[in-house]
GROMACS .gro file of C-alpha atoms in nm:
model
  391
    1UNK     CA    1   7.987   7.549   9.943
    2UNK     CA    2   7.691   7.746   9.801
    3UNK     CA    3   7.900   7.836   9.491
    4UNK     CA    4   7.975   7.470   9.418
    5UNK     CA    5   7.610   7.373   9.465
    6UNK     CA    6   7.503   7.644   9.222
    7UNK     CA    7   7.727   7.498   8.951
    8UNK     CA    8   7.602   7.147   9.020
    9UNK     CA    9   7.246   7.264   8.971
   10UNK     CA   10   7.347   7.428   8.640
   11UNK     CA   11   7.490   7.109   8.484
   12UNK     CA   12   7.148   6.966   8.376
   13UNK     CA   13   7.068   7.300   8.216
   14UNK     CA   14   7.386   7.288   8.007
   15UNK     CA   15   7.304   6.935   7.896
   16UNK     CA   16   6.956   7.041   7.793
   17UNK     CA   17   7.091   7.333   7.589
   18UNK     CA   18   7.340   7.103   7.413
   19UNK     CA   19   7.064   6.854   7.334
   20UNK     CA   20   6.847   7.128   7.184
   21UNK     CA   21   7.135   7.262   6.971
   22UNK     CA   22   7.208   6.914   6.837
   23UNK     CA   23   6.841   6.863   6.748
   24UNK     CA   24   6.835   7.193   6.558
   25UNK     CA   25   7.152   7.103   6.365
   26UNK     CA   26   7.019   6.759   6.273
   27UNK     CA   27   6.686   6.902   6.154
   28UNK     CA   28   6.866   7.166   5.948
   29UNK     CA   29   7.091   6.901   5.793
   30UNK     CA   30   6.793   6.681   5.705
   31UNK     CA   31   6.609   6.980   5.559
   32UNK     CA   32   6.904   7.081   5.344
   33UNK     CA   33   6.964   6.726   5.223
   34UNK     CA   34   6.602   6.704   5.103
   35UNK     CA   35   6.654   7.011   4.887
   36UNK     CA   36   6.943   6.850   4.697
   37UNK     CA   37   6.851   6.716   4.352
   38UNK     CA   38   6.824   6.340   4.315
   39UNK     CA   39   7.086   6.359   4.041
   40UNK     CA   40   7.339   6.466   4.305
   41UNK     CA   41   7.308   6.134   4.485
   42UNK     CA   42   7.310   5.944   4.157
   43UNK     CA   43   7.629   6.120   4.050
   44UNK     CA   44   7.790   6.062   4.388
   45UNK     CA   45   7.702   5.693   4.374
   46UNK     CA   46   7.849   5.662   4.026
   47UNK     CA   47   8.167   5.829   4.148
   48UNK     CA   48   8.198   5.590   4.441
   49UNK     CA   49   8.160   5.299   4.199
   50UNK     CA   50   8.419   5.451   3.963
   51UNK     CA   51   8.161   5.497   3.686
   52UNK     CA   52   8.283   5.835   3.565
   53UNK     CA   53   8.083   5.846   3.241
   54UNK     CA   54   7.753   5.805   3.425
   55UNK     CA   55   7.862   6.048   3.695
   56UNK     CA   56   7.931   6.313   3.431
   57UNK     CA   57   7.586   6.263   3.278
   58UNK     CA   58   7.423   6.296   3.622
   59UNK     CA   59   7.608   6.617   3.708
   60UNK     CA   60   7.533   6.770   3.368
   61UNK     CA   61   7.165   6.703   3.434
   62UNK     CA   62   7.191   6.885   3.769
   63UNK     CA   63   7.365   7.183   3.607
   64UNK     CA   64   7.087   7.210   3.350
   65UNK     CA   65   6.829   7.217   3.630
   66UNK     CA   66   7.032   7.449   3.853
   67UNK     CA   67   7.288   7.652   3.648
   68UNK     CA   68   7.385   7.851   3.959
   69UNK     CA   69   7.521   7.547   4.145
   70UNK     CA   70   7.893   7.621   4.177
   71UNK     CA   71   7.968   7.295   4.357
   72UNK     CA   72   7.835   7.097   4.064
   73UNK     CA   73   8.054   7.297   3.827
   74UNK     CA   74   8.361   7.217   4.035
   75UNK     CA   75   8.274   6.847   4.050
   76UNK     CA   76   8.207   6.830   3.677
   77UNK     CA   77   8.523   7.021   3.585
   78UNK     CA   78   8.732   6.789   3.801
   79UNK     CA   79   8.575   6.486   3.636
   80UNK     CA   80   8.643   6.623   3.288
   81UNK     CA   81   9.008   6.684   3.376
   82UNK     CA   82   9.052   6.336   3.521
   83UNK     CA   83   8.907   6.188   3.203
   84UNK     CA   84   9.149   6.392   2.991
   85UNK     CA   85   8.873   6.615   2.848
   86UNK     CA   86   9.067   6.929   2.930
   87UNK     CA   87   8.885   7.155   2.682
   88UNK     CA   88   8.552   7.085   2.851
   89UNK     CA   89   8.708   7.128   3.196
   90UNK     CA   90   8.850   7.464   3.089
   91UNK     CA   91   8.508   7.582   2.965
   92UNK     CA   92   8.340   7.479   3.291
   93UNK     CA   93   8.587   7.671   3.505
   94UNK     CA   94   8.589   7.973   3.272
   95UNK     CA   95   8.208   7.986   3.299
   96UNK     CA   96   8.240   7.986   3.676
   97UNK     CA   97   8.488   8.275   3.669
   98UNK     CA   98   8.252   8.471   3.443
   99UNK     CA   99   7.980   8.472   3.710
  100UNK     CA  100   7.974   8.812   3.885
  101UNK     CA  101   7.800   8.674   4.195
  102UNK     CA  102   8.063   8.409   4.274
  103UNK     CA  103   8.211   8.455   4.625
  104UNK     CA  104   8.581   8.546   4.650
  105UNK     CA  105   8.689   8.208   4.786
  106UNK     CA  106   8.514   8.021   4.505
  107UNK     CA  107   8.661   8.261   4.251
  108UNK     CA  108   9.009   8.166   4.372
  109UNK     CA  109   8.914   7.799   4.365
  110UNK     CA  110   8.787   7.829   4.007
  111UNK     CA  111   9.103   8.012   3.904
  112UNK     CA  112   9.320   7.741   4.060
  113UNK     CA  113   9.120   7.465   3.891
  114UNK     CA  114   9.152   7.649   3.559
  115UNK     CA  115   9.529   7.663   3.605
  116UNK     CA  116   9.533   7.288   3.672
  117UNK     CA  117   9.330   7.236   3.352
  118UNK     CA  118   9.592   7.429   3.155
  119UNK     CA  119   9.868   7.227   3.321
  120UNK     CA  120   9.700   6.896   3.238
  121UNK     CA  121   9.649   7.013   2.878
  122UNK     CA  122  10.016   7.106   2.842
  123UNK     CA  123   9.937   7.477   2.803
  124UNK     CA  124  10.224   7.568   3.032
  125UNK     CA  125  10.238   7.940   2.947
  126UNK     CA  126   9.870   7.987   3.036
  127UNK     CA  127   9.908   7.775   3.348
  128UNK     CA  128  10.210   7.976   3.463
  129UNK     CA  129  10.028   8.305   3.402
  130UNK     CA  130   9.728   8.182   3.601
  131UNK     CA  131   9.926   8.055   3.899
  132UNK     CA  132  10.143   8.368   3.916
  133UNK     CA  133   9.831   8.572   3.996
  134UNK     CA  134   9.748   8.349   4.294
  135UNK     CA  135  10.067   8.357   4.501
  136UNK     CA  136   9.924   8.583   4.772
  137UNK     CA  137   9.579   8.425   4.803
  138UNK     CA  138   9.422   8.123   4.972
  139UNK     CA  139   9.574   7.892   4.709
  140UNK     CA  140   9.922   8.041   4.726
  141UNK     CA  141  10.100   7.721   4.834
  142UNK     CA  142   9.919   7.509   4.577
  143UNK     CA  143  10.002   7.763   4.307
  144UNK     CA  144  10.370   7.757   4.402
  145UNK     CA  145  10.371   7.377   4.384
  146UNK     CA  146  10.220   7.392   4.037
  147UNK     CA  147  10.474   7.653   3.925
  148UNK     CA  148  10.755   7.433   4.053
  149UNK     CA  149  10.621   7.147   3.842
  150UNK     CA  150  10.601   7.375   3.537
  151UNK     CA  151  10.959   7.497   3.574
  152UNK     CA  152  11.084   7.141   3.609
  153UNK     CA  153  10.898   7.034   3.295
  154UNK     CA  154  11.048   7.325   3.104
  155UNK     CA  155  11.391   7.261   3.263
  156UNK     CA  156  11.405   7.623   3.380
  157UNK     CA  157  11.625   7.533   3.675
  158UNK     CA  158  11.698   7.886   3.810
  159UNK     CA  159  11.324   7.955   3.828
  160UNK     CA  160  11.268   7.610   3.981
  161UNK     CA  161  11.517   7.701   4.255
  162UNK     CA  162  11.330   8.026   4.324
  163UNK     CA  163  10.997   7.841   4.335
  164UNK     CA  164  11.134   7.577   4.573
  165UNK     CA  165  11.273   7.845   4.805
  166UNK     CA  166  10.936   8.022   4.792
  167UNK     CA  167  10.761   7.701   4.896
  168UNK     CA  168  10.998   7.659   5.190
  169UNK     CA  169  10.938   8.016   5.302
  170UNK     CA  170  10.562   7.959   5.272
  171UNK     CA  171  10.591   7.674   5.523
  172UNK     CA  172  10.539   7.391   5.275
  173UNK     CA  173  10.828   7.180   5.406
  174UNK     CA  174  11.194   7.143   5.314
  175UNK     CA  175  11.289   7.140   4.947
  176UNK     CA  176  11.666   7.121   5.000
  177UNK     CA  177  11.713   6.791   4.819
  178UNK     CA  178  11.524   6.921   4.517
  179UNK     CA  179  11.720   7.246   4.521
  180UNK     CA  180  12.046   7.049   4.529
  181UNK     CA  181  11.934   6.850   4.223
  182UNK     CA  182  11.839   7.168   4.036
  183UNK     CA  183  12.192   7.302   4.091
  184UNK     CA  184  12.325   6.967   3.968
  185UNK     CA  185  12.124   7.008   3.647
  186UNK     CA  186  12.278   7.351   3.592
  187UNK     CA  187  12.626   7.216   3.670
  188UNK     CA  188  12.586   6.926   3.431
  189UNK     CA  189  12.488   7.168   3.155
  190UNK     CA  190  12.797   7.377   3.233
  191UNK     CA  191  13.016   7.067   3.205
  192UNK     CA  192  12.862   6.977   2.869
  193UNK     CA  193  12.969   7.321   2.746
  194UNK     CA  194  13.317   7.274   2.902
  195UNK     CA  195  13.281   7.533   3.177
  196UNK     CA  196  13.422   7.343   3.478
  197UNK     CA  197  13.477   7.657   3.692
  198UNK     CA  198  13.111   7.753   3.659
  199UNK     CA  199  13.011   7.392   3.728
  200UNK     CA  200  13.216   7.384   4.050
  201UNK     CA  201  13.049   7.703   4.176
  202UNK     CA  202  12.707   7.555   4.113
  203UNK     CA  203  12.802   7.224   4.275
  204UNK     CA  204  12.920   7.403   4.586
  205UNK     CA  205  12.572   7.555   4.614
  206UNK     CA  206  12.423   7.212   4.560
  207UNK     CA  207  12.628   7.068   4.845
  208UNK     CA  208  12.535   7.363   5.067
  209UNK     CA  209  12.172   7.265   5.013
  210UNK     CA  210  12.237   6.892   5.068
  211UNK     CA  211  12.576   6.790   5.207
  212UNK     CA  212  12.515   6.421   5.134
  213UNK     CA  213  12.414   6.462   4.771
  214UNK     CA  214  12.582   6.177   4.581
  215UNK     CA  215  12.524   6.330   4.240
  216UNK     CA  216  12.684   6.662   4.334
  217UNK     CA  217  12.988   6.475   4.468
  218UNK     CA  218  13.020   6.272   4.148
  219UNK     CA  219  12.986   6.580   3.927
  220UNK     CA  220  13.243   6.767   4.135
  221UNK     CA  221  13.492   6.492   4.049
  222UNK     CA  222  13.390   6.520   3.684
  223UNK     CA  223  13.458   6.895   3.687
  224UNK     CA  224  13.799   6.841   3.848
  225UNK     CA  225  13.880   6.586   3.578
  226UNK     CA  226  13.789   6.835   3.304
  227UNK     CA  227  14.032   7.078   3.469
  228UNK     CA  228  14.304   6.812   3.452
  229UNK     CA  229  14.312   6.744   3.827
  230UNK     CA  230  14.288   6.364   3.813
  231UNK     CA  231  14.414   6.308   4.169
  232UNK     CA  232  14.161   6.558   4.302
  233UNK     CA  233  13.886   6.385   4.106
  234UNK     CA  234  13.984   6.047   4.250
  235UNK     CA  235  13.971   6.183   4.605
  236UNK     CA  236  13.628   6.335   4.541
  237UNK     CA  237  13.482   6.022   4.383
  238UNK     CA  238  13.606   5.815   4.677
  239UNK     CA  239  13.390   6.030   4.908
  240UNK     CA  240  13.082   5.863   4.758
  241UNK     CA  241  13.156   5.560   4.977
  242UNK     CA  242  13.126   5.778   5.288
  243UNK     CA  243  12.787   5.906   5.173
  244UNK     CA  244  12.631   5.584   5.041
  245UNK     CA  245  12.815   5.255   4.987
  246UNK     CA  246  12.559   5.117   4.735
  247UNK     CA  247  12.615   5.421   4.513
  248UNK     CA  248  12.983   5.337   4.459
  249UNK     CA  249  12.866   5.120   4.168
  250UNK     CA  250  12.774   5.442   3.984
  251UNK     CA  251  13.123   5.586   4.026
  252UNK     CA  252  13.323   5.262   3.982
  253UNK     CA  253  13.407   5.312   3.615
  254UNK     CA  254  13.517   5.670   3.680
  255UNK     CA  255  13.751   5.549   3.955
  256UNK     CA  256  13.900   5.272   3.742
  257UNK     CA  257  13.960   5.505   3.448
  258UNK     CA  258  14.114   5.763   3.680
  259UNK     CA  259  14.359   5.515   3.833
  260UNK     CA  260  14.460   5.405   3.485
  261UNK     CA  261  14.534   5.766   3.392
  262UNK     CA  262  14.765   5.814   3.690
  263UNK     CA  263  14.938   5.481   3.624
  264UNK     CA  264  14.804   5.293   3.930
  265UNK     CA  265  14.544   5.054   3.789
  266UNK     CA  266  14.612   4.782   4.048
  267UNK     CA  267  14.534   5.028   4.326
  268UNK     CA  268  14.206   5.096   4.155
  269UNK     CA  269  14.121   4.726   4.131
  270UNK     CA  270  14.202   4.670   4.497
  271UNK     CA  271  13.984   4.964   4.597
  272UNK     CA  272  13.689   4.840   4.394
  273UNK     CA  273  13.731   4.489   4.536
  274UNK     CA  274  13.701   4.635   4.884
  275UNK     CA  275  13.382   4.811   4.777
  276UNK     CA  276  13.255   4.480   4.639
  277UNK     CA  277  13.298   4.317   4.979
  278UNK     CA  278  13.083   4.589   5.136
  279UNK     CA  279  12.808   4.608   4.875
  280UNK     CA  280  12.792   4.347   4.601
  281UNK     CA  281  12.640   4.484   4.282
  282UNK     CA  282  12.624   4.352   3.926
  283UNK     CA  283  12.729   4.694   3.793
  284UNK     CA  284  13.028   4.700   4.026
  285UNK     CA  285  13.112   4.338   3.938
  286UNK     CA  286  13.109   4.433   3.569
  287UNK     CA  287  13.375   4.701   3.620
  288UNK     CA  288  13.592   4.490   3.851
  289UNK     CA  289  13.565   4.185   3.627
  290UNK     CA  290  13.695   4.371   3.321
  291UNK     CA  291  13.978   4.528   3.522
  292UNK     CA  292  14.083   4.193   3.676
  293UNK     CA  293  14.067   4.027   3.335
  294UNK     CA  294  14.297   4.296   3.195
  295UNK     CA  295  14.546   4.299   3.483
  296UNK     CA  296  14.538   3.950   3.636
  297UNK     CA  297  14.414   3.725   3.358
  298UNK     CA  298  14.126   3.494   3.284
  299UNK     CA  299  14.160   3.259   3.581
  300UNK     CA  300  14.147   3.544   3.831
  301UNK     CA  301  13.846   3.697   3.654
  302UNK     CA  302  13.655   3.367   3.659
  303UNK     CA  303  13.737   3.316   4.025
  304UNK     CA  304  13.608   3.664   4.105
  305UNK     CA  305  13.274   3.594   3.935
  306UNK     CA  306  13.244   3.249   4.099
  307UNK     CA  307  13.304   3.392   4.444
  308UNK     CA  308  13.049   3.668   4.396
  309UNK     CA  309  12.791   3.426   4.256
  310UNK     CA  310  12.825   3.207   4.565
  311UNK     CA  311  12.790   3.508   4.790
  312UNK     CA  312  12.500   3.665   4.600
  313UNK     CA  313  12.335   3.411   4.367
  314UNK     CA  314  12.158   3.596   4.083
  315UNK     CA  315  12.086   3.523   3.719
  316UNK     CA  316  12.272   3.841   3.630
  317UNK     CA  317  12.580   3.697   3.802
  318UNK     CA  318  12.531   3.361   3.628
  319UNK     CA  319  12.514   3.541   3.294
  320UNK     CA  320  12.850   3.705   3.366
  321UNK     CA  321  13.001   3.371   3.477
  322UNK     CA  322  12.890   3.200   3.155
  323UNK     CA  323  13.047   3.484   2.960
  324UNK     CA  324  13.375   3.422   3.140
  325UNK     CA  325  13.358   3.045   3.089
  326UNK     CA  326  13.299   3.086   2.716
  327UNK     CA  327  13.627   3.274   2.670
  328UNK     CA  328  13.839   2.964   2.726
  329UNK     CA  329  13.586   2.683   2.689
  330UNK     CA  330  13.690   2.368   2.498
  331UNK     CA  331  13.570   2.370   2.137
  332UNK     CA  332  13.330   2.080   2.199
  333UNK     CA  333  13.150   2.278   2.475
  334UNK     CA  334  13.133   2.620   2.309
  335UNK     CA  335  12.807   2.549   2.126
  336UNK     CA  336  12.621   2.425   2.435
  337UNK     CA  337  12.756   2.699   2.659
  338UNK     CA  338  12.662   2.961   2.400
  339UNK     CA  339  12.305   2.829   2.388
  340UNK     CA  340  12.275   2.837   2.768
  341UNK     CA  341  12.438   3.181   2.778
  342UNK     CA  342  12.194   3.319   2.520
  343UNK     CA  343  11.893   3.182   2.707
  344UNK     CA  344  12.007   3.323   3.041
  345UNK     CA  345  12.104   3.655   2.883
  346UNK     CA  346  11.766   3.700   2.713
  347UNK     CA  347  11.592   3.650   3.046
  348UNK     CA  348  11.828   3.872   3.244
  349UNK     CA  349  11.751   4.165   3.015
  350UNK     CA  350  11.415   4.189   3.191
  351UNK     CA  351  11.586   4.185   3.530
  352UNK     CA  352  11.872   4.421   3.453
  353UNK     CA  353  11.664   4.731   3.514
  354UNK     CA  354  11.644   5.000   3.776
  355UNK     CA  355  11.304   5.056   3.937
  356UNK     CA  356  11.157   5.368   4.092
  357UNK     CA  357  11.069   5.306   4.456
  358UNK     CA  358  10.773   5.545   4.433
  359UNK     CA  359  10.585   5.461   4.112
  360UNK     CA  360  10.759   5.140   4.001
  361UNK     CA  361  10.875   5.279   3.665
  362UNK     CA  362  11.153   5.056   3.526
  363UNK     CA  363  11.444   5.177   3.316
  364UNK     CA  364  11.760   5.031   3.169
  365UNK     CA  365  11.967   5.324   3.290
  366UNK     CA  366  11.991   5.496   3.627
  367UNK     CA  367  11.797   5.821   3.664
  368UNK     CA  368  11.822   6.089   3.931
  369UNK     CA  369  11.470   6.201   3.841
  370UNK     CA  370  11.214   5.933   3.763
  371UNK     CA  371  11.074   5.967   3.407
  372UNK     CA  372  10.745   5.822   3.532
  373UNK     CA  373  10.654   6.026   3.841
  374UNK     CA  374  10.918   6.304   3.813
  375UNK     CA  375  11.033   6.252   4.173
  376UNK     CA  376  11.397   6.294   4.262
  377UNK     CA  377  11.631   6.028   4.404
  378UNK     CA  378  11.375   5.747   4.397
  379UNK     CA  379  11.593   5.497   4.207
  380UNK     CA  380  11.799   5.259   4.423
  381UNK     CA  381  12.145   5.208   4.267
  382UNK     CA  382  12.079   4.835   4.221
  383UNK     CA  383  11.906   4.628   3.954
  384UNK     CA  384  11.563   4.483   4.027
  385UNK     CA  385  11.682   4.124   4.066
  386UNK     CA  386  11.944   4.229   4.322
  387UNK     CA  387  11.677   4.411   4.524
  388UNK     CA  388  11.456   4.101   4.522
  389UNK     CA  389  11.745   3.884   4.640
  390UNK     CA  390  11.820   4.130   4.921
  391UNK     CA  391  11.456   4.131   5.031
   0.00000   0.00000   0.00000
């Protein structure tokens, strides 16, 4: 009982000590804030209002008054880089590194910022050299990320694989999907140079990294086709449906061509029609329409387009229907139908694009890596109008 009472009596003392510590901290903070130059607050205010030119002028003024202020150098260098003035950013960070009294942590920060300046300026060799010296320091993970970006820009895929594995081992999260795409890049290059055996080895590594990689599956079928194994290629391409039904539109033409080569085009049409029932797509419709027109005639092709347009009404589908109608239109209607077709077609060209789900970059062709933000697998395998209809 006496022990508990002793602790109860001590509680007010602890509160008093905490109050005193807080007062000391607040006074110290106020004292330090008064020592900051007025230009610091001006520059900060300009930054918050997105007035970068004025912020730069304010920070330059501070640096002239206090050349030893490392924080101001970092802020100014970052502003220069954001504005695209990489030469000035490089000079700021080089000046910082030249200071013998700069603490170790700030030296590493300055070195990292200098590497980012080189990267922004496109001086990839200098950037790579800078980041390679930082792999074991406080900025090791950031340096590895930057190196990975450099290797991707230079399309040095083996080194990109090593960098991605290094990031994983450093605890920076999984990079398996990226690694799988890097192997796909190497495999595609091997196929271009007609080395299907080498391509298949690389694609196996890609699928080990990411078992549900659509691109690796498609390229595996391509390699089997180059080897002359058409039936094997058909079986591989059909696996795309098991991975992602919407992506069958990307492999539809390969399947149709393959079934023609083995003398079973009707089987190919029936297969693609079944895909169409699961995931309607203008790219898939295009392939099926041409195949039906070739095998079953005009009436069947027009009926196919009409059915799909009722199921998924889009201007892209209407454009295809008008194209079909024009093929056997009466002479007195050809002129009017052609005018309507041309108007619809000119508008659909803006809609017949793929769009990156991360940065919004639009492209006429499908990309595995976005040309805008350089991210992998951010393009849905559908045109923009189809996505809007689905939403």
